[in-house]
PDB file of C-alpha atoms in Angstrom:
ATOM      1  CA  ILE A 847      97.032 155.066   6.546  1.00  0.00           C
ATOM      2  CA  ASN A 848      95.473 158.342   7.533  1.00  0.00           C
ATOM      3  CA  ASN A 849      95.700 158.787  11.277  1.00  0.00           C
ATOM      4  CA  LYS A 850      97.811 157.873  14.274  1.00  0.00           C
ATOM      5  CA  GLN A 851      95.373 155.212  15.496  1.00  0.00           C
ATOM      6  CA  ASP A 852      95.524 153.448  12.139  1.00  0.00           C
ATOM      7  CA  LEU A 853      99.323 153.658  12.187  1.00  0.00           C
ATOM      8  CA  GLU A 854      99.451 152.156  15.661  1.00  0.00           C
ATOM      9  CA  LYS A 855      97.098 149.317  14.642  1.00  0.00           C
ATOM     10  CA  ALA A 856      99.171 148.621  11.549  1.00  0.00           C
ATOM     11  CA  ALA A 857     102.359 148.603  13.625  1.00  0.00           C
ATOM     12  CA  LEU A 858     100.861 146.056  16.024  1.00  0.00           C
ATOM     13  CA  LEU A 859      99.750 143.784  13.200  1.00  0.00           C
ATOM     14  CA  TYR A 860     103.094 144.017  11.429  1.00  0.00           C
ATOM     15  CA  LYS A 861     104.988 143.479  14.670  1.00  0.00           C
ATOM     16  CA  ASP A 862     103.069 140.285  15.423  1.00  0.00           C
ATOM     17  CA  LEU A 863     104.056 138.875  12.027  1.00  0.00           C
ATOM     18  CA  ALA A 864     107.575 140.347  12.158  1.00  0.00           C
ATOM     19  CA  LEU A 865     108.320 138.541  15.402  1.00  0.00           C
ATOM     20  CA  LYS A 866     107.411 135.313  13.601  1.00  0.00           C
ATOM     21  CA  GLN A 867     110.270 136.005  11.142  1.00  0.00           C
ATOM     22  CA  ASN A 868     108.004 137.253   8.344  1.00  0.00           C
ATOM     23  CA  SER A 869     110.428 139.338   6.261  1.00  0.00           C
ATOM     24  CA  LYS A 870     107.668 141.261   4.486  1.00  0.00           C
ATOM     25  CA  ALA A 871     106.208 142.322   7.835  1.00  0.00           C
ATOM     26  CA  GLN A 872     109.681 143.195   9.143  1.00  0.00           C
ATOM     27  CA  TYR A 873     110.271 145.373   6.099  1.00  0.00           C
ATOM     28  CA  ALA A 874     106.834 146.989   6.388  1.00  0.00           C
ATOM     29  CA  LEU A 875     107.348 147.689  10.086  1.00  0.00           C
ATOM     30  CA  GLY A 876     110.763 149.199   9.439  1.00  0.00           C
ATOM     31  CA  MET A 877     109.346 151.403   6.715  1.00  0.00           C
ATOM     32  CA  LEU A 878     106.405 152.375   8.920  1.00  0.00           C
ATOM     33  CA  TYR A 879     108.760 153.513  11.674  1.00  0.00           C
ATOM     34  CA  LEU A 880     111.057 155.182   9.160  1.00  0.00           C
ATOM     35  CA  GLY A 881     108.266 157.179   7.533  1.00  0.00           C
ATOM     36  CA  THR A 882     106.161 158.173  10.534  1.00  0.00           C
ATOM     37  CA  ARG A 883     106.408 159.834  13.871  1.00  0.00           C
ATOM     38  CA  LEU A 884     105.339 156.756  15.780  1.00  0.00           C
ATOM     39  CA  LYS A 885     107.475 156.108  18.796  1.00  0.00           C
ATOM     40  CA  GLU A 886     109.472 152.965  18.371  1.00  0.00           C
ATOM     41  CA  THR A 887     109.002 150.334  21.024  1.00  0.00           C
ATOM     42  CA  GLU A 888     111.632 148.536  23.024  1.00  0.00           C
ATOM     43  CA  ALA A 889     111.777 145.989  20.203  1.00  0.00           C
ATOM     44  CA  GLY A 890     114.041 148.181  18.133  1.00  0.00           C
ATOM     45  CA  SER A 891     114.525 150.881  15.584  1.00  0.00           C
ATOM     46  CA  ALA A 892     113.436 151.098  11.979  1.00  0.00           C
ATOM     47  CA  LYS A 893     116.935 150.118  10.895  1.00  0.00           C
ATOM     48  CA  ASN A 894     116.903 147.050  13.124  1.00  0.00           C
ATOM     49  CA  TRP A 895     113.658 145.844  11.539  1.00  0.00           C
ATOM     50  CA  LEU A 896     115.061 146.466   8.078  1.00  0.00           C
ATOM     51  CA  GLU A 897     118.251 144.600   8.944  1.00  0.00           C
ATOM     52  CA  MET A 898     116.186 141.686  10.246  1.00  0.00           C
ATOM     53  CA  ALA A 899     114.131 141.670   7.049  1.00  0.00           C
ATOM     54  CA  SER A 900     117.326 141.689   4.999  1.00  0.00           C
ATOM     55  CA  ARG A 901     118.766 138.759   6.941  1.00  0.00           C
ATOM     56  CA  ASN A 902     115.502 136.907   6.309  1.00  0.00           C
ATOM     57  CA  GLY A 903     115.838 137.397   2.552  1.00  0.00           C
ATOM     58  CA  ASN A 904     113.777 140.519   1.864  1.00  0.00           C
ATOM     59  CA  GLN A 905     115.265 142.035  -1.301  1.00  0.00           C
ATOM     60  CA  LYS A 906     113.734 145.491  -0.793  1.00  0.00           C
ATOM     61  CA  ALA A 907     115.357 145.718   2.627  1.00  0.00           C
ATOM     62  CA  LYS A 908     118.702 144.561   1.214  1.00  0.00           C
ATOM     63  CA  ILE A 909     118.576 147.231  -1.497  1.00  0.00           C
ATOM     64  CA  LEU A 910     117.553 149.982   0.903  1.00  0.00           C
ATOM     65  CA  LEU A 911     120.321 149.127   3.374  1.00  0.00           C
ATOM     66  CA  ALA A 912     122.898 148.880   0.577  1.00  0.00           C
ATOM     67  CA  ARG A 913     121.881 152.324  -0.678  1.00  0.00           C
ATOM     68  CA  GLU A 914     122.122 153.741   2.828  1.00  0.00           C
ATOM     69  CA  ALA A 915     125.614 152.275   3.230  1.00  0.00           C
ATOM     70  CA  ALA A 916     126.703 153.654  -0.163  1.00  0.00           C
ATOM     71  CA  ILE A 917     125.437 157.135   0.691  1.00  0.00           C
ATOM     72  CA  LYS A 918     127.179 157.024   4.053  1.00  0.00           C
ATOM     73  CA  GLU A 919     130.422 155.949   2.381  1.00  0.00           C
ATOM     74  CA  LEU A 920     130.083 158.667  -0.238  1.00  0.00           C
ATOM     75  CA  LYS A 921     129.615 161.328   2.433  1.00  0.00           C
ATOM     76  CA  LEU A 922     132.708 160.068   4.238  1.00  0.00           C
ATOM     77  CA  SER A 923     134.760 160.148   1.052  1.00  0.00           C
ATOM     78  CA  PHE A 924     134.114 163.884   0.751  1.00  0.00           C
ATOM     79  CA  ILE A 925     135.152 164.484   4.344  1.00  0.00           C
ATOM     80  CA  GLU A 926     138.299 162.369   4.479  1.00  0.00           C
ATOM     81  CA  PRO A 927     141.433 163.582   2.694  1.00  0.00           C
TER      82      PRO A 927
END
């Protein structure tokens, strides 16, 4: 996707499917928000879409969220005594 208009169109298409519990669209929308400078709508953040996708069985979302949690835990382990 090359320009902001295309990104916005893609986000609208993904959102329509994501709201119908399509885990692939939820994952794609989360990744779109995560990787772009599009403003997120009232519907939620990139992480919320990824969490929804994970709950709906999307393996890529589950892996990504697990990695994020592991990294967060690792950072904390260096900070805490």
